[in-house]
Amino acid sequence: MPDQLAGAVAVVTGGAGFIGSHVVDRLVAAEARVVVLDNLRTGRRANLAHHEGVIELRDHDVSDHIEVAGDVDLVLHLASPASPVDYLRLPIPTLKAGSLGTHNALGLAKAKGARFLLASTSEVYGDPAVHPQPESYWGNVNPVGPRGVYDEAKRFAEALTLAYHRHHDLDVRIARIFNTYGPRMRVDDGRLVPSFLAAAEAGEPLEVHGDGSQTRTLCYVDDLVDGLLALLTAPAGDDVHLPVNLGGTDEVTVLDVASLVRRLTGSASEVEHGERPVDDPQRRCPDLTRAGQLLGWAPTVSLEDGLRRTLDWYRSR
């Protein structure tokens, strides 16, 4: 994989975000030339500070036209608010990132003859009626609920990406990313792992939505980036342009995660139960058959090991 990326020019939208910055790390390590476009509304310059002078970081909103001089080999579109806290706070920018942003990023890829990767999401499945969720499942999404601004933006982004593939013969890849965690998640991100770790470290209650029986699979960010780059560099042909699930394999309840965080941190924090968010899925677990067959990919980092690494990073900060 590194040999395929060496010398390539890669444009990464949302590259200052949590997942985006880890993708940039790997591209730089593979000796790709990287241009990052990020308006820094949810991303942070600090996530890329160790690449100063190596990459080009532009403060740019992908809802506006994208212009990059010279050759471009790869366009990776990761720009979007991704946590409920962010996309409920920024509903219209979220919709714009998924619609106008995807259109502009695809336009750049088309103009440059570049390969295009879309970071989609498991949220396209909504509150699923099929378990685990294969890529062939069309989903159960409420388009007018509060979460619809994110869910429908990503569903539109997938449709637009495949329209560019079918109409313009653009080489595209679509990753449906399930719950991912690791270093560089903001403590005010609002998602499960940073919220629980921050509360446990502060000796504050761990807030669990509902009774905590809802399940998730959690994927450590290093595994997720392995999958993204495997998809990006997979040979063209067959059905590689169709969506691929990337995520964890071990289905755990929210209460299980809270208990594990308390044990790893040595915290005496209590668990408090609050109201479930509207349209919060009860079960979420990817069918990874396609990722295994197409990419030879499966996650390798256990939840306990990944949480330890994440905790060490938070404590080091």
mmCIF file of C-alpha atoms in Angstrom:
data_model
loop_
_atom_site.group_PDB
_atom_site.id
_atom_site.type_symbol
_atom_site.label_atom_id
_atom_site.label_comp_id
_atom_site.label_asym_id
_atom_site.label_seq_id
_atom_site.Cartn_x
_atom_site.Cartn_y
_atom_site.Cartn_z
ATOM 1 C CA MET A 1 0.000 0.000 0.000
ATOM 2 C CA PRO A 2 2.707 2.626 0.850
ATOM 3 C CA ASP A 3 4.307 2.053 -2.570
ATOM 4 C CA GLN A 4 1.009 2.930 -4.263
ATOM 5 C CA LEU A 5 0.763 6.196 -2.325
ATOM 6 C CA ALA A 6 4.366 7.374 -2.535
ATOM 7 C CA GLY A 7 4.540 10.562 -4.581
ATOM 8 C CA ALA A 8 0.764 10.754 -5.056
ATOM 9 C CA VAL A 9 -0.925 14.115 -4.547
ATOM 10 C CA ALA A 10 -3.831 13.658 -2.142
ATOM 11 C CA VAL A 11 -6.450 16.282 -1.289
ATOM 12 C CA VAL A 12 -8.133 15.511 2.042
ATOM 13 C CA THR A 13 -11.249 17.479 2.981
ATOM 14 C CA GLY A 14 -11.859 17.543 6.720
ATOM 15 C CA GLY A 15 -8.246 16.534 7.262
ATOM 16 C CA ALA A 16 -7.944 18.462 10.540
ATOM 17 C CA GLY A 17 -10.714 16.397 12.124
ATOM 18 C CA PHE A 18 -10.450 13.282 14.274
ATOM 19 C CA ILE A 19 -10.405 10.600 11.582
ATOM 20 C CA GLY A 20 -9.117 12.950 8.880
ATOM 21 C CA SER A 21 -5.952 13.799 10.796
ATOM 22 C CA HIS A 22 -5.136 10.111 11.279
ATOM 23 C CA VAL A 23 -5.625 9.558 7.546
ATOM 24 C CA VAL A 24 -3.217 12.449 6.883
ATOM 25 C CA ASP A 25 -0.671 10.833 9.228
ATOM 26 C CA ARG A 26 -0.714 7.661 7.176
ATOM 27 C CA LEU A 27 -0.562 9.443 3.830
ATOM 28 C CA VAL A 28 2.443 11.461 4.979
ATOM 29 C CA ALA A 29 4.122 8.301 6.292
ATOM 30 C CA ALA A 30 3.557 6.753 2.847
ATOM 31 C CA GLU A 31 5.299 9.796 1.284
ATOM 32 C CA ALA A 32 2.222 11.199 -0.412
ATOM 33 C CA ARG A 33 1.964 14.952 -0.946
ATOM 34 C CA VAL A 34 -1.026 16.139 1.062
ATOM 35 C CA VAL A 35 -3.292 19.178 0.731
ATOM 36 C CA VAL A 36 -5.835 19.527 3.551
ATOM 37 C CA LEU A 37 -9.025 21.567 3.167
ATOM 38 C CA ASP A 38 -10.814 22.270 6.455
ATOM 39 C CA ASN A 39 -12.868 25.195 7.736
ATOM 40 C CA LEU A 40 -11.894 24.230 11.318
ATOM 41 C CA ARG A 41 -15.441 24.396 12.670
ATOM 42 C CA THR A 42 -15.064 20.955 14.204
ATOM 43 C CA GLY A 43 -11.466 20.117 13.230
ATOM 44 C CA ARG A 44 -8.394 21.570 14.929
ATOM 45 C CA ARG A 45 -5.052 22.836 13.651
ATOM 46 C CA ALA A 46 -3.403 21.122 16.628
ATOM 47 C CA ASN A 47 -4.282 17.741 15.116
ATOM 48 C CA LEU A 48 -1.887 18.484 12.253
ATOM 49 C CA ALA A 49 0.708 20.638 14.019
ATOM 50 C CA HIS A 50 3.299 17.845 13.802
ATOM 51 C CA HIS A 51 3.095 18.076 9.989
ATOM 52 C CA GLU A 52 3.825 21.806 9.768
ATOM 53 C CA GLY A 53 5.985 22.490 6.749
ATOM 54 C CA VAL A 54 5.220 19.043 5.311
ATOM 55 C CA ILE A 55 1.582 19.369 4.292
ATOM 56 C CA GLU A 56 -0.464 22.260 2.966
ATOM 57 C CA LEU A 57 -3.386 23.196 5.236
ATOM 58 C CA ARG A 58 -5.995 25.534 3.780
ATOM 59 C CA ASP A 59 -8.789 27.123 5.799
ATOM 60 C CA HIS A 60 -11.524 26.367 3.295
ATOM 61 C CA ASP A 61 -15.224 25.496 3.449
ATOM 62 C CA VAL A 62 -15.918 22.718 0.956
ATOM 63 C CA SER A 63 -19.382 24.159 0.362
ATOM 64 C CA ASP A 64 -17.481 26.718 -1.740
ATOM 65 C CA HIS A 65 -15.795 25.897 -5.054
ATOM 66 C CA ILE A 66 -12.558 23.922 -4.685
ATOM 67 C CA GLU A 67 -9.552 24.902 -6.760
ATOM 68 C CA VAL A 68 -6.209 23.099 -6.485
ATOM 69 C CA ALA A 69 -3.400 23.862 -8.917
ATOM 70 C CA GLY A 70 -1.399 21.120 -10.575
ATOM 71 C CA ASP A 71 -1.917 17.381 -10.571
ATOM 72 C CA VAL A 72 -4.172 15.632 -8.076
ATOM 73 C CA ASP A 73 -4.235 11.838 -7.871
ATOM 74 C CA LEU A 74 -6.553 11.238 -4.922
ATOM 75 C CA VAL A 75 -9.478 13.128 -3.393
ATOM 76 C CA LEU A 76 -10.627 11.936 0.032
ATOM 77 C CA HIS A 77 -13.848 13.623 1.140
ATOM 78 C CA LEU A 78 -14.098 13.422 4.933
ATOM 79 C CA ALA A 79 -15.419 16.922 5.648
ATOM 80 C CA SER A 80 -18.579 17.017 7.768
ATOM 81 C CA PRO A 81 -19.635 17.467 11.360
ATOM 82 C CA ALA A 82 -19.885 13.852 12.546
ATOM 83 C CA SER A 83 -21.054 13.787 16.159
ATOM 84 C CA PRO A 84 -24.675 14.435 17.159
ATOM 85 C CA VAL A 85 -23.543 17.396 19.267
ATOM 86 C CA ASP A 86 -21.973 18.994 16.203
ATOM 87 C CA TYR A 87 -24.503 18.212 13.499
ATOM 88 C CA LEU A 88 -27.452 19.192 15.704
ATOM 89 C CA ARG A 89 -25.633 22.483 16.407
ATOM 90 C CA LEU A 90 -24.684 22.928 12.746
ATOM 91 C CA PRO A 91 -27.589 21.401 10.803
ATOM 92 C CA ILE A 92 -27.333 23.511 7.646
ATOM 93 C CA PRO A 93 -23.519 23.348 7.343
ATOM 94 C CA THR A 94 -23.855 19.566 7.787
ATOM 95 C CA LEU A 95 -26.319 19.360 4.909
ATOM 96 C CA LYS A 96 -24.083 21.596 2.803
ATOM 97 C CA ALA A 97 -20.998 19.464 3.496
ATOM 98 C CA GLY A 98 -22.849 16.369 2.330
ATOM 99 C CA SER A 99 -24.418 17.979 -0.729
ATOM 100 C CA LEU A 100 -22.457 20.987 -2.001
ATOM 101 C CA GLY A 101 -19.229 19.740 -0.426
ATOM 102 C CA THR A 102 -19.530 16.331 -2.066
ATOM 103 C CA HIS A 103 -20.394 17.963 -5.390
ATOM 104 C CA ASN A 104 -17.352 20.243 -5.207
ATOM 105 C CA ALA A 105 -15.009 17.425 -4.155
ATOM 106 C CA LEU A 106 -16.307 15.190 -6.948
ATOM 107 C CA GLY A 107 -15.884 18.077 -9.385
ATOM 108 C CA LEU A 108 -12.240 18.386 -8.392
ATOM 109 C CA ALA A 109 -11.711 14.643 -8.822
ATOM 110 C CA LYS A 110 -13.383 14.716 -12.247
ATOM 111 C CA ALA A 111 -11.348 17.727 -13.416
ATOM 112 C CA LYS A 112 -8.077 16.100 -12.311
ATOM 113 C CA GLY A 113 -8.891 12.502 -13.257
ATOM 114 C CA ALA A 114 -8.353 11.549 -9.617
ATOM 115 C CA ARG A 115 -9.645 8.592 -7.625
ATOM 116 C CA PHE A 116 -12.348 9.651 -5.144
ATOM 117 C CA LEU A 117 -13.082 8.289 -1.667
ATOM 118 C CA LEU A 118 -16.257 9.249 0.205
ATOM 119 C CA ALA A 119 -16.369 8.860 3.985
ATOM 120 C CA SER A 120 -19.982 7.842 4.487
ATOM 121 C CA THR A 121 -21.493 6.477 7.687
ATOM 122 C CA SER A 122 -23.455 3.694 9.334
ATOM 123 C CA GLU A 123 -26.105 6.353 9.947
ATOM 124 C CA VAL A 124 -27.374 5.662 6.422
ATOM 125 C CA TYR A 125 -28.974 2.572 8.006
ATOM 126 C CA GLY A 126 -30.872 4.663 10.575
ATOM 127 C CA ASP A 127 -32.475 2.578 13.349
ATOM 128 C CA PRO A 128 -31.995 -0.703 11.491
ATOM 129 C CA ALA A 129 -34.622 -3.393 11.147
ATOM 130 C CA VAL A 130 -31.952 -5.803 9.802
ATOM 131 C CA HIS A 131 -29.112 -7.059 12.014
ATOM 132 C CA PRO A 132 -26.198 -7.051 11.429
ATOM 133 C CA GLN A 133 -26.367 -4.486 8.644
ATOM 134 C CA PRO A 134 -25.085 -5.561 5.195
ATOM 135 C CA GLU A 135 -24.392 -2.989 2.503
ATOM 136 C CA SER A 136 -27.421 -4.278 0.591
ATOM 137 C CA TYR A 137 -29.765 -3.067 3.356
ATOM 138 C CA TRP A 138 -31.528 0.176 2.369
ATOM 139 C CA GLY A 139 -31.962 1.410 5.923
ATOM 140 C CA ASN A 140 -34.673 2.778 8.184
ATOM 141 C CA VAL A 141 -34.073 6.525 8.317
ATOM 142 C CA ASN A 142 -36.376 9.320 9.475
ATOM 143 C CA PRO A 143 -35.646 12.035 6.872
ATOM 144 C CA VAL A 144 -37.406 14.793 8.839
ATOM 145 C CA GLY A 145 -36.139 13.931 12.325
ATOM 146 C CA PRO A 146 -33.339 15.941 13.956
ATOM 147 C CA ARG A 147 -30.718 13.364 12.925
ATOM 148 C CA GLY A 148 -31.914 13.538 9.314
ATOM 149 C CA VAL A 149 -29.573 16.453 8.602
ATOM 150 C CA TYR A 150 -26.621 14.063 8.901
ATOM 151 C CA ASP A 151 -28.235 10.820 7.748
ATOM 152 C CA GLU A 152 -29.768 12.248 4.590
ATOM 153 C CA ALA A 153 -26.700 14.340 3.764
ATOM 154 C CA LYS A 154 -24.636 11.157 3.669
ATOM 155 C CA ARG A 155 -27.279 9.203 1.750
ATOM 156 C CA PHE A 156 -27.351 11.994 -0.852
ATOM 157 C CA ALA A 157 -23.548 12.035 -0.927
ATOM 158 C CA GLU A 158 -23.512 8.325 -1.749
ATOM 159 C CA ALA A 159 -26.087 8.786 -4.521
ATOM 160 C CA LEU A 160 -24.131 11.687 -6.011
ATOM 161 C CA THR A 161 -20.859 9.775 -5.832
ATOM 162 C CA LEU A 162 -22.326 6.826 -7.713
ATOM 163 C CA ALA A 163 -23.943 9.164 -10.251
ATOM 164 C CA TYR A 164 -20.466 10.547 -11.029
ATOM 165 C CA HIS A 165 -19.177 6.987 -11.365
ATOM 166 C CA ARG A 166 -21.983 5.890 -13.691
ATOM 167 C CA HIS A 167 -22.286 9.065 -15.742
ATOM 168 C CA HIS A 168 -18.664 10.273 -15.833
ATOM 169 C CA ASP A 169 -16.882 6.926 -15.307
ATOM 170 C CA LEU A 170 -15.134 8.401 -12.247
ATOM 171 C CA ASP A 171 -13.184 5.921 -10.104
ATOM 172 C CA VAL A 172 -14.964 6.155 -6.731
ATOM 173 C CA ARG A 173 -14.921 4.373 -3.368
ATOM 174 C CA ILE A 174 -17.511 4.648 -0.565
ATOM 175 C CA ALA A 175 -16.741 3.693 3.054
ATOM 176 C CA ARG A 176 -19.635 3.353 5.488
ATOM 177 C CA ILE A 177 -17.888 4.098 8.779
ATOM 178 C CA PHE A 178 -19.318 2.665 11.995
ATOM 179 C CA ASN A 179 -18.575 4.040 15.488
ATOM 180 C CA THR A 180 -14.867 4.863 15.650
ATOM 181 C CA TYR A 181 -12.858 6.119 18.622
ATOM 182 C CA GLY A 182 -9.291 6.934 19.614
ATOM 183 C CA PRO A 183 -6.848 9.771 20.265
ATOM 184 C CA ARG A 184 -7.794 13.302 19.101
ATOM 185 C CA MET A 185 -11.516 12.973 19.725
ATOM 186 C CA ARG A 186 -12.590 16.173 21.453
ATOM 187 C CA VAL A 187 -13.662 15.703 25.059
ATOM 188 C CA ASP A 188 -16.764 17.780 24.248
ATOM 189 C CA ASP A 189 -17.423 15.653 21.164
ATOM 190 C CA GLY A 190 -20.564 14.214 22.768
ATOM 191 C CA ARG A 191 -19.933 10.676 21.576
ATOM 192 C CA LEU A 192 -19.728 7.637 23.810
ATOM 193 C CA VAL A 193 -16.020 7.083 24.431
ATOM 194 C CA PRO A 194 -14.773 10.656 25.008
ATOM 195 C CA SER A 195 -17.832 11.466 27.123
ATOM 196 C CA PHE A 196 -17.334 8.429 29.366
ATOM 197 C CA LEU A 197 -13.557 8.862 29.647
ATOM 198 C CA ALA A 198 -13.812 12.565 30.484
ATOM 199 C CA ALA A 199 -16.499 11.982 33.113
ATOM 200 C CA ALA A 200 -14.674 9.046 34.706
ATOM 201 C CA GLU A 201 -11.386 10.949 34.905
ATOM 202 C CA ALA A 202 -13.172 13.914 36.504
ATOM 203 C CA GLY A 203 -15.053 11.731 38.964
ATOM 204 C CA GLU A 204 -18.355 12.833 37.466
ATOM 205 C CA PRO A 205 -21.357 10.623 36.641
ATOM 206 C CA LEU A 206 -21.316 8.716 33.364
ATOM 207 C CA GLU A 207 -24.514 9.680 31.582
ATOM 208 C CA VAL A 208 -26.182 6.762 29.823
ATOM 209 C CA HIS A 209 -29.071 7.429 27.465
ATOM 210 C CA GLY A 210 -32.081 5.310 28.347
ATOM 211 C CA ASP A 211 -31.496 2.004 30.120
ATOM 212 C CA GLY A 212 -28.144 1.444 28.357
ATOM 213 C CA SER A 213 -29.213 -1.778 26.655
ATOM 214 C CA GLN A 214 -28.691 -0.304 23.174
ATOM 215 C CA THR A 215 -25.702 -1.860 21.433
ATOM 216 C CA ARG A 216 -22.801 -0.572 19.403
ATOM 217 C CA THR A 217 -19.617 -1.909 17.846
ATOM 218 C CA LEU A 218 -16.572 0.286 18.392
ATOM 219 C CA CYS A 219 -13.607 0.408 16.025
ATOM 220 C CA TYR A 220 -10.215 1.802 17.026
ATOM 221 C CA VAL A 221 -9.088 4.548 14.672
ATOM 222 C CA ASP A 222 -5.903 2.775 13.513
ATOM 223 C CA ASP A 223 -7.977 -0.173 12.296
ATOM 224 C CA LEU A 224 -10.431 2.161 10.576
ATOM 225 C CA VAL A 225 -7.652 3.994 8.711
ATOM 226 C CA ASP A 226 -6.222 0.624 7.613
ATOM 227 C CA GLY A 227 -9.610 -0.123 6.078
ATOM 228 C CA LEU A 228 -9.953 3.274 4.418
ATOM 229 C CA LEU A 229 -6.552 3.056 2.765
ATOM 230 C CA ALA A 230 -7.133 -0.555 1.732
ATOM 231 C CA LEU A 231 -10.329 0.576 0.019
ATOM 232 C CA LEU A 232 -8.635 3.621 -1.507
ATOM 233 C CA THR A 233 -5.826 1.543 -3.023
ATOM 234 C CA ALA A 234 -7.858 -1.516 -4.046
ATOM 235 C CA PRO A 235 -7.631 -2.237 -7.784
ATOM 236 C CA ALA A 236 -10.418 -0.773 -9.899
ATOM 237 C CA GLY A 237 -12.950 -3.227 -11.218
ATOM 238 C CA ASP A 238 -15.683 -5.583 -10.056
ATOM 239 C CA ASP A 239 -17.891 -3.713 -7.604
ATOM 240 C CA VAL A 240 -15.203 -1.810 -5.670
ATOM 241 C CA HIS A 241 -17.160 1.406 -6.331
ATOM 242 C CA LEU A 242 -20.087 0.202 -4.206
ATOM 243 C CA PRO A 243 -20.286 0.935 -0.440
ATOM 244 C CA VAL A 244 -18.153 -1.035 2.020
ATOM 245 C CA ASN A 245 -18.847 -1.272 5.754
ATOM 246 C CA LEU A 246 -15.880 -0.543 8.041
ATOM 247 C CA GLY A 247 -16.272 -0.960 11.783
ATOM 248 C CA GLY A 248 -15.849 -3.116 14.852
ATOM 249 C CA THR A 249 -17.022 -6.686 15.267
ATOM 250 C CA ASP A 250 -17.773 -7.034 18.989
ATOM 251 C CA GLU A 251 -21.296 -5.861 19.786
ATOM 252 C CA VAL A 252 -21.500 -4.394 23.301
ATOM 253 C CA THR A 253 -24.141 -2.507 25.233
ATOM 254 C CA VAL A 254 -23.619 1.089 26.286
ATOM 255 C CA LEU A 255 -23.648 -0.116 29.899
ATOM 256 C CA ASP A 256 -20.848 -2.572 29.043
ATOM 257 C CA VAL A 257 -18.736 0.316 27.742
ATOM 258 C CA ALA A 258 -19.456 2.390 30.856
ATOM 259 C CA SER A 259 -18.412 -0.519 33.084
ATOM 260 C CA LEU A 260 -15.187 -1.077 31.141
ATOM 261 C CA VAL A 261 -14.292 2.629 31.257
ATOM 262 C CA ARG A 262 -14.850 2.720 35.014
ATOM 263 C CA ARG A 263 -12.561 -0.303 35.474
ATOM 264 C CA LEU A 264 -9.787 1.018 33.218
ATOM 265 C CA THR A 265 -9.782 4.469 34.809
ATOM 266 C CA GLY A 266 -10.203 3.178 38.365
ATOM 267 C CA SER A 267 -13.085 5.599 38.703
ATOM 268 C CA ALA A 268 -15.826 5.434 41.323
ATOM 269 C CA SER A 269 -18.130 7.482 39.121
ATOM 270 C CA GLU A 270 -21.749 6.450 39.181
ATOM 271 C CA VAL A 271 -23.856 5.773 36.109
ATOM 272 C CA GLU A 272 -26.775 8.136 35.573
ATOM 273 C CA HIS A 273 -29.598 7.429 33.147
ATOM 274 C CA GLY A 274 -30.995 10.171 30.929
ATOM 275 C CA GLU A 275 -33.468 10.485 28.094
ATOM 276 C CA ARG A 276 -32.769 8.665 24.814
ATOM 277 C CA PRO A 277 -32.196 11.036 21.864
ATOM 278 C CA VAL A 278 -34.807 11.053 19.113
ATOM 279 C CA ASP A 279 -34.232 8.233 16.573
ATOM 280 C CA ASP A 280 -31.293 6.835 18.541
ATOM 281 C CA PRO A 281 -30.687 3.344 17.055
ATOM 282 C CA GLN A 282 -31.247 0.383 19.375
ATOM 283 C CA ARG A 283 -28.743 -1.919 17.672
ATOM 284 C CA ARG A 284 -25.828 -1.087 15.382
ATOM 285 C CA CYS A 285 -23.418 -3.703 14.052
ATOM 286 C CA PRO A 286 -21.811 -4.030 10.598
ATOM 287 C CA ASP A 287 -21.786 -7.089 8.414
ATOM 288 C CA LEU A 288 -18.095 -7.085 7.414
ATOM 289 C CA THR A 289 -18.263 -9.925 4.894
ATOM 290 C CA ARG A 290 -17.727 -7.579 1.959
ATOM 291 C CA ALA A 291 -14.741 -5.816 3.572
ATOM 292 C CA GLY A 292 -13.127 -9.182 4.235
ATOM 293 C CA GLN A 293 -13.690 -10.525 0.737
ATOM 294 C CA LEU A 294 -12.880 -7.339 -1.193
ATOM 295 C CA LEU A 295 -10.094 -5.897 0.941
ATOM 296 C CA GLY A 296 -8.905 -8.709 3.199
ATOM 297 C CA TRP A 297 -9.659 -6.319 6.058
ATOM 298 C CA ALA A 298 -10.885 -6.917 9.596
ATOM 299 C CA PRO A 299 -10.267 -4.925 12.792
ATOM 300 C CA THR A 300 -7.530 -6.257 15.076
ATOM 301 C CA VAL A 301 -7.487 -3.942 18.132
ATOM 302 C CA SER A 302 -9.666 -5.161 21.004
ATOM 303 C CA LEU A 303 -12.014 -2.735 22.731
ATOM 304 C CA GLU A 304 -10.068 -2.919 25.981
ATOM 305 C CA ASP A 305 -6.719 -2.311 24.270
ATOM 306 C CA GLY A 306 -8.142 0.547 22.205
ATOM 307 C CA LEU A 307 -9.688 2.194 25.253
ATOM 308 C CA ARG A 308 -6.382 1.915 27.117
ATOM 309 C CA ARG A 309 -4.547 3.615 24.252
ATOM 310 C CA THR A 310 -7.179 6.349 24.096
ATOM 311 C CA LEU A 311 -7.083 6.857 27.865
ATOM 312 C CA ASP A 312 -3.272 7.125 27.788
ATOM 313 C CA TRP A 313 -3.566 9.827 25.124
ATOM 314 C CA TYR A 314 -6.112 11.832 27.093
ATOM 315 C CA ARG A 315 -4.000 11.621 30.226
ATOM 316 C CA SER A 316 -0.901 12.718 28.291
ATOM 317 C CA ARG A 317 -2.781 15.853 27.223
#
